[in-house]
Short mmCIF file of C-alpha atoms in Angstrom, two decimals:
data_model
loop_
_atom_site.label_atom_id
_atom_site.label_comp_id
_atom_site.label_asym_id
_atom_site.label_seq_id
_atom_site.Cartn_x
_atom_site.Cartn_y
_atom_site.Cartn_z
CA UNK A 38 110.17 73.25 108.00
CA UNK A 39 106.60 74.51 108.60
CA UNK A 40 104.09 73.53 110.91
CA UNK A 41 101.18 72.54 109.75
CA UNK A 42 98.11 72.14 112.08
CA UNK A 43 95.70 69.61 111.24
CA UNK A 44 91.59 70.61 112.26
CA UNK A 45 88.80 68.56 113.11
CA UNK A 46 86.76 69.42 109.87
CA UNK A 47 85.99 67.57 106.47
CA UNK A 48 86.23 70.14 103.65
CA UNK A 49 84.18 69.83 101.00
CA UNK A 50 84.37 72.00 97.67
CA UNK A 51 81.44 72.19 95.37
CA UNK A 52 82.44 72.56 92.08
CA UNK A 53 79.81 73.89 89.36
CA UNK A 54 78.52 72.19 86.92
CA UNK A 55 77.43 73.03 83.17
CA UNK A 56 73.33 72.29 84.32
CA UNK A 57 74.70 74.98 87.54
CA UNK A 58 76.20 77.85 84.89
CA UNK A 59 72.54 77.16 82.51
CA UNK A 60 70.89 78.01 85.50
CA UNK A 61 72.61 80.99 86.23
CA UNK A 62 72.67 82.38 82.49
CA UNK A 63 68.76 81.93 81.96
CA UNK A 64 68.69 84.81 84.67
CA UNK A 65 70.89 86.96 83.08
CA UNK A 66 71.65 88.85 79.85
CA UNK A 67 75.68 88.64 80.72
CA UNK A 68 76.64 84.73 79.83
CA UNK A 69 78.78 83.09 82.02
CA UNK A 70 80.76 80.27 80.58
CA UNK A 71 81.72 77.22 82.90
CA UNK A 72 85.59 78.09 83.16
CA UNK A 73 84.45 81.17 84.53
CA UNK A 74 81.75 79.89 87.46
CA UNK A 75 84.49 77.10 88.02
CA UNK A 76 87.39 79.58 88.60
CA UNK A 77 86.64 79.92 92.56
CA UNK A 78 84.54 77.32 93.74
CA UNK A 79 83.00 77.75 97.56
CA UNK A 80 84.70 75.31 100.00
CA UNK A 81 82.55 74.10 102.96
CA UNK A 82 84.07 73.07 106.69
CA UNK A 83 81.79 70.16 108.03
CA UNK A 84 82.38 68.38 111.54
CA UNK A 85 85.12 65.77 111.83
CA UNK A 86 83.63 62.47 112.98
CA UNK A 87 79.88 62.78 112.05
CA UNK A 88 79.54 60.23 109.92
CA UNK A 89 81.01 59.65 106.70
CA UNK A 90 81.33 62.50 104.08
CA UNK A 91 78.34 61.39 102.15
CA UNK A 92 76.17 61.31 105.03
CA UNK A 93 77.78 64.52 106.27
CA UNK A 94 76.77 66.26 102.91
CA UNK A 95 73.18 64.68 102.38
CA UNK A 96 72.51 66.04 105.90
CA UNK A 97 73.30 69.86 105.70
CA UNK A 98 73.38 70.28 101.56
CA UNK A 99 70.46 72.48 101.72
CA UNK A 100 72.23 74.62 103.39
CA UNK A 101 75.17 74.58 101.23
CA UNK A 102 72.39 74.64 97.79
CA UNK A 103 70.79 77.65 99.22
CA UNK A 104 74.57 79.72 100.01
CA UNK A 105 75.45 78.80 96.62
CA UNK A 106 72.20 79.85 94.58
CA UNK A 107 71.97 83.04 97.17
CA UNK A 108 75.75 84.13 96.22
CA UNK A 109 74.44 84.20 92.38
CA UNK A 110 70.31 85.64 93.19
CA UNK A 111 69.25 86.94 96.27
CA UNK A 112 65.44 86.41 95.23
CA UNK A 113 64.58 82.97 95.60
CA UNK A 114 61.77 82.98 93.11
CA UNK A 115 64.85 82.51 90.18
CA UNK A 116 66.22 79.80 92.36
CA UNK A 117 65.46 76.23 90.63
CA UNK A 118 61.86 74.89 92.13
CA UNK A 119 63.09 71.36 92.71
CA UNK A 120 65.77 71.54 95.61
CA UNK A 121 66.43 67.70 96.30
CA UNK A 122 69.57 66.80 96.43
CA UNK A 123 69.36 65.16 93.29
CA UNK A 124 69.39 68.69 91.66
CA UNK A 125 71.96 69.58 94.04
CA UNK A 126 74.15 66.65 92.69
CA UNK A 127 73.55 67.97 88.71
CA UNK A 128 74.46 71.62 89.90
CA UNK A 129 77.06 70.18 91.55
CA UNK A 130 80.18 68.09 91.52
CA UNK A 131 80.90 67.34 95.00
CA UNK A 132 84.86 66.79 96.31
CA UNK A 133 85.28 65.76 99.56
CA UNK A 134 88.49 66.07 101.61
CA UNK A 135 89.05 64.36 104.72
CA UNK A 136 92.29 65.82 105.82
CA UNK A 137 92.03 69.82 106.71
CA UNK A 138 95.82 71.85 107.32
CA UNK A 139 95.75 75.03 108.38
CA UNK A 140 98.88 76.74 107.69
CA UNK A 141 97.95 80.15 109.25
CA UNK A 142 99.45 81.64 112.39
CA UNK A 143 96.48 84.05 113.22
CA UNK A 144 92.79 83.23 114.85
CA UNK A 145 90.22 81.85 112.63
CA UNK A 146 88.13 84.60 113.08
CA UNK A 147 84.02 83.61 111.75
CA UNK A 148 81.98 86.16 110.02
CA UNK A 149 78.72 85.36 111.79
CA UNK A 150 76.11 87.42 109.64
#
């Protein structure tokens, strides 16, 4: 049987939406269709015990907006002008999950830069 380790974080995968891939393909002559942008969505670690999710995701999304718009355009003058987290929502469907295994046997080792 494996041993699975349970961690203190909330993950939380933002998965792109059609208004997300429009964005992306008015910036760029090489259309992207939604199957494609959805094929490896970013997943997000957030503190255990802060909160609920939603609260937990309203507080740090623009972090998680601006990662997401920076992996597809480094120059934020193509980024969308309205960040709220209403446009974060439309770019965005948000899945939240509250149990986090970590099957590895290694150290979790950060990348901080």
């Amino acid at each position: 049987m494996t041993e699975c380790s349970t961690i203190n974080r909330i993950a939380v995968t933002l998965i792109p939406t059609q208004a997300c891939v429009d964005w992306i393909n008015s910036h760029d002559d090489d259309k992207m269709t939604l199957d494609q942008v959805c094929k490896d969505p970013t997943v997000f670690l957030l503190p255990q015990g802060r909160g609920d999710p939603e609260t937990q995701v309203r507080r740090r999304f623009r972090a998680m907006f601006a990662d997401e718009l920076n992996s597809w355009y480094t120059d934020e003058t193509m980024w969308p002008k309205n960040l709220s987290f209403t446009t974060f929502k439309k770019f965005f469907t948000i899945h939240v999950s509250s149990t986090v295994l970590d099957l590895g046997t290694g150290e979790i080792i950060k990348d901080e830069g």
